[in-house]
Amino acid sequence: MIVGKGLIASIFKDSDRENTIFFASGVSNSLETRPEQFLREENLINDTITKNQDKVFVYFSTCSIYDSSKTGSDYVLHKLKMEQLIKNSCNQFLILRVSNAVGNGGNPNLLMNYIVRAVKNNETINVHTKATRNLIDVDDIRNITFDILESRLLNRIVNVAYIRNYSVIEILEIVERFYNKKVSTNLIKSGSGYDINAPEIEQYFIENNQVNKEIYLYNILQKYF
């Protein structure tokens, strides 16, 4: 059973399972402050759990929890509250904290969508030189999710992220090479990043020969852009 219609929900469309709830619906904007949006997700989680007590509840949370610039934000506090709600209410659950998912579609203002659009349209890009992002192919999110479910290692929180971060400058340079273009940039000495500890996931990327981060991102561009 899939709950949600966004990017992550879409990757389970062809591999849905009757005994599993893939909950990928709710607040996705880290700048959200409207109480009614948070309450809508909370009510939907409660309702879904109540009606599906016999199923494994897979909740897609966010690695933004580790971002020091968002500590104390309404969004992070809400996500932590939802995680606790699920831990307290479900007999079988899996909470996956996901980094920056990249795939077909998604919010046009997401970093990769923005950079690709700007490079293709020869727009000037503002680059925060200290900013880093962790990009992960949505197909890898799906594969990792099923690997964990198959292992039956449930009732825990797992970080689902690529093994290395990218600086925003690195991302831009790889996109430029992919399209064989060079765009104008405004370099701004600001931005931030955070490390994500994902030891359970590292072996997945090693086994699938995806440890070269430049090739990894290039493959993402070939697949989706």
XYZ file of C-alpha atoms in Angstrom:
225
model
C 0.000 0.000 0.000
C 1.431 3.347 -1.084
C 0.466 6.570 0.663
C 1.554 9.602 -1.322
C 1.891 10.826 -4.901
C 5.304 12.484 -4.944
C 8.716 11.430 -6.214
C 9.464 8.789 -3.566
C 5.930 7.366 -3.605
C 6.153 6.942 -7.387
C 9.136 4.564 -7.215
C 7.050 1.914 -5.434
C 4.171 2.026 -7.929
C 5.314 -1.091 -9.791
C 6.462 -2.988 -6.700
C 3.738 -2.364 -4.149
C 3.193 -4.897 -1.361
C 0.001 -5.800 0.440
C 1.755 -6.388 3.765
C 3.672 -3.092 3.736
C 2.713 0.579 4.019
C 5.034 2.861 2.047
C 4.200 6.194 3.659
C 5.621 8.975 1.488
C 2.974 11.621 1.930
C 3.183 14.698 4.074
C 5.220 17.827 4.633
C 8.156 17.931 2.221
C 9.021 21.628 2.316
C 11.685 22.207 4.978
C 10.593 25.855 5.200
C 6.979 24.990 6.006
C 5.526 26.742 9.064
C 1.742 26.334 8.702
C 0.385 24.227 11.594
C -2.425 22.806 9.460
C 0.096 21.204 7.081
C 1.851 19.411 9.922
C -1.451 18.365 11.460
C -2.637 16.951 8.128
C 0.340 14.577 7.988
C -0.043 13.607 11.650
C -3.736 12.789 11.182
C -3.009 10.771 8.042
C -0.302 8.765 9.825
C -2.596 8.027 12.765
C -5.441 6.999 10.468
C -3.203 4.787 8.315
C -1.680 3.020 11.331
C -5.081 2.437 12.937
C -6.427 0.788 9.779
C -3.321 -1.312 9.071
C -2.062 -2.657 12.387
C -0.921 -5.927 10.793
C 1.359 -4.306 8.195
C 4.949 -3.074 8.240
C 4.886 0.741 8.317
C 7.708 2.271 6.245
C 8.042 6.008 6.866
C 10.225 8.234 4.727
C 11.689 10.902 6.963
C 14.562 13.270 6.210
C 18.293 13.645 6.823
C 17.613 17.362 7.325
C 17.338 16.378 10.983
C 21.161 16.511 11.032
C 21.333 19.996 9.511
C 22.444 22.383 12.265
C 20.912 25.313 10.370
C 17.472 23.684 10.693
C 17.727 22.579 14.331
C 14.619 23.774 16.114
C 12.743 24.498 12.887
C 9.063 23.602 12.727
C 9.820 21.102 9.972
C 12.544 19.179 11.825
C 10.621 19.158 15.097
C 7.585 17.826 13.241
C 9.552 15.039 11.551
C 11.055 13.969 14.866
C 7.578 13.982 16.410
C 6.239 11.784 13.559
C 9.108 9.345 13.994
C 8.324 9.027 17.695
C 4.623 8.605 16.963
C 5.376 5.721 14.602
C 7.781 4.068 17.044
C 5.156 4.245 19.779
C 2.205 3.099 17.648
C 3.466 0.403 15.256
C 4.306 -3.208 15.981
C 6.516 -3.315 12.887
C 8.039 -0.187 11.426
C 10.990 1.075 9.432
C 11.933 4.754 9.508
C 14.169 5.789 6.613
C 15.824 9.188 6.818
C 16.470 10.078 3.188
C 18.907 12.652 1.799
C 18.308 14.634 -1.441
C 16.450 12.258 -3.748
C 16.901 12.724 -7.492
C 14.569 11.219 -10.107
C 11.984 11.975 -12.754
C 9.993 15.056 -11.888
C 9.792 16.296 -8.348
C 9.718 19.887 -7.183
C 11.173 22.113 -9.964
C 12.936 24.157 -7.292
C 14.964 21.188 -6.003
C 18.686 21.791 -6.382
C 19.337 19.369 -9.255
C 16.282 20.496 -11.206
C 17.291 24.122 -10.720
C 20.927 23.635 -11.781
C 20.066 21.526 -14.836
C 17.437 24.029 -15.963
C 19.836 26.959 -15.461
C 22.685 25.282 -17.370
C 20.433 24.274 -20.284
C 19.025 27.819 -20.478
C 22.427 29.525 -20.052
C 21.269 31.345 -16.923
C 23.576 32.902 -14.359
C 23.708 30.722 -11.247
C 24.246 31.849 -7.655
C 26.658 29.358 -6.065
C 27.070 29.173 -2.305
C 30.686 28.052 -2.083
C 30.407 26.472 1.385
C 27.224 24.524 0.649
C 27.226 20.752 0.245
C 24.457 18.324 -0.639
C 24.018 14.567 -0.514
C 22.365 13.340 -3.721
C 20.899 9.864 -4.109
C 19.160 8.201 -7.045
C 15.539 7.343 -6.175
C 16.079 3.872 -7.657
C 18.739 3.287 -5.008
C 16.282 4.406 -2.323
C 13.820 1.781 -3.572
C 16.454 -0.961 -3.793
C 17.847 -0.206 -0.338
C 14.342 -0.155 1.131
C 13.606 -3.629 -0.212
C 17.017 -4.921 0.884
C 16.221 -3.877 4.449
C 12.693 -5.297 4.305
C 13.989 -8.611 2.966
C 16.511 -8.788 5.815
C 13.635 -8.320 8.311
C 15.775 -5.880 10.305
C 12.807 -3.805 11.384
C 11.833 -1.430 14.209
C 14.753 0.936 13.673
C 15.840 4.160 12.000
C 18.201 3.965 9.006
C 19.889 6.812 7.135
C 19.523 6.352 3.378
C 22.111 8.532 1.682
C 24.966 8.355 -0.785
C 28.385 7.610 0.693
C 29.811 11.075 -0.033
C 28.555 14.627 -0.180
C 28.960 16.971 -3.144
C 29.825 20.620 -2.941
C 27.411 22.727 -4.974
C 30.367 23.771 -7.136
C 31.122 20.091 -7.865
C 27.518 19.480 -8.882
C 27.536 22.474 -11.208
C 30.837 21.453 -12.828
C 29.576 17.903 -13.483
C 26.323 19.218 -14.991
C 28.307 21.630 -17.187
C 30.477 18.799 -18.496
C 27.425 16.640 -19.107
C 25.838 19.317 -21.329
C 29.179 20.588 -22.652
C 28.314 24.097 -21.505
C 29.812 26.778 -19.310
C 27.530 29.183 -17.472
C 28.121 32.411 -15.600
C 28.208 32.150 -11.814
C 27.989 34.457 -8.838
C 30.178 32.933 -6.129
C 28.783 33.636 -2.671
C 30.920 32.776 0.348
C 28.134 31.223 2.385
C 26.186 28.016 2.754
C 26.502 24.957 4.915
C 26.475 21.190 4.849
C 26.367 18.243 7.200
C 27.725 14.719 7.244
C 25.370 11.743 7.215
C 26.434 8.559 8.939
C 25.075 5.609 6.935
C 27.255 2.556 7.650
C 24.473 0.073 6.825
C 24.125 1.559 3.341
C 27.769 1.838 2.331
C 28.056 -1.840 1.366
C 25.183 -1.446 -1.098
C 27.128 1.129 -3.102
C 30.334 -0.917 -2.941
C 28.600 -4.055 -4.197
C 26.969 -2.101 -7.038
C 30.242 -0.407 -8.039
C 28.890 3.069 -7.289
C 31.696 4.514 -5.188
C 32.977 7.062 -7.722
C 30.839 10.087 -6.945
C 31.451 11.862 -10.252
C 30.392 8.789 -12.260
C 27.448 8.287 -9.903
C 26.112 11.778 -10.564
C 26.851 11.504 -14.289
C 24.751 8.319 -14.396
C 21.914 10.125 -12.616
C 22.049 12.865 -15.263
C 21.972 10.298 -18.069
C 19.008 8.517 -16.516
C 16.765 11.453 -15.655
C 17.939 14.559 -17.477
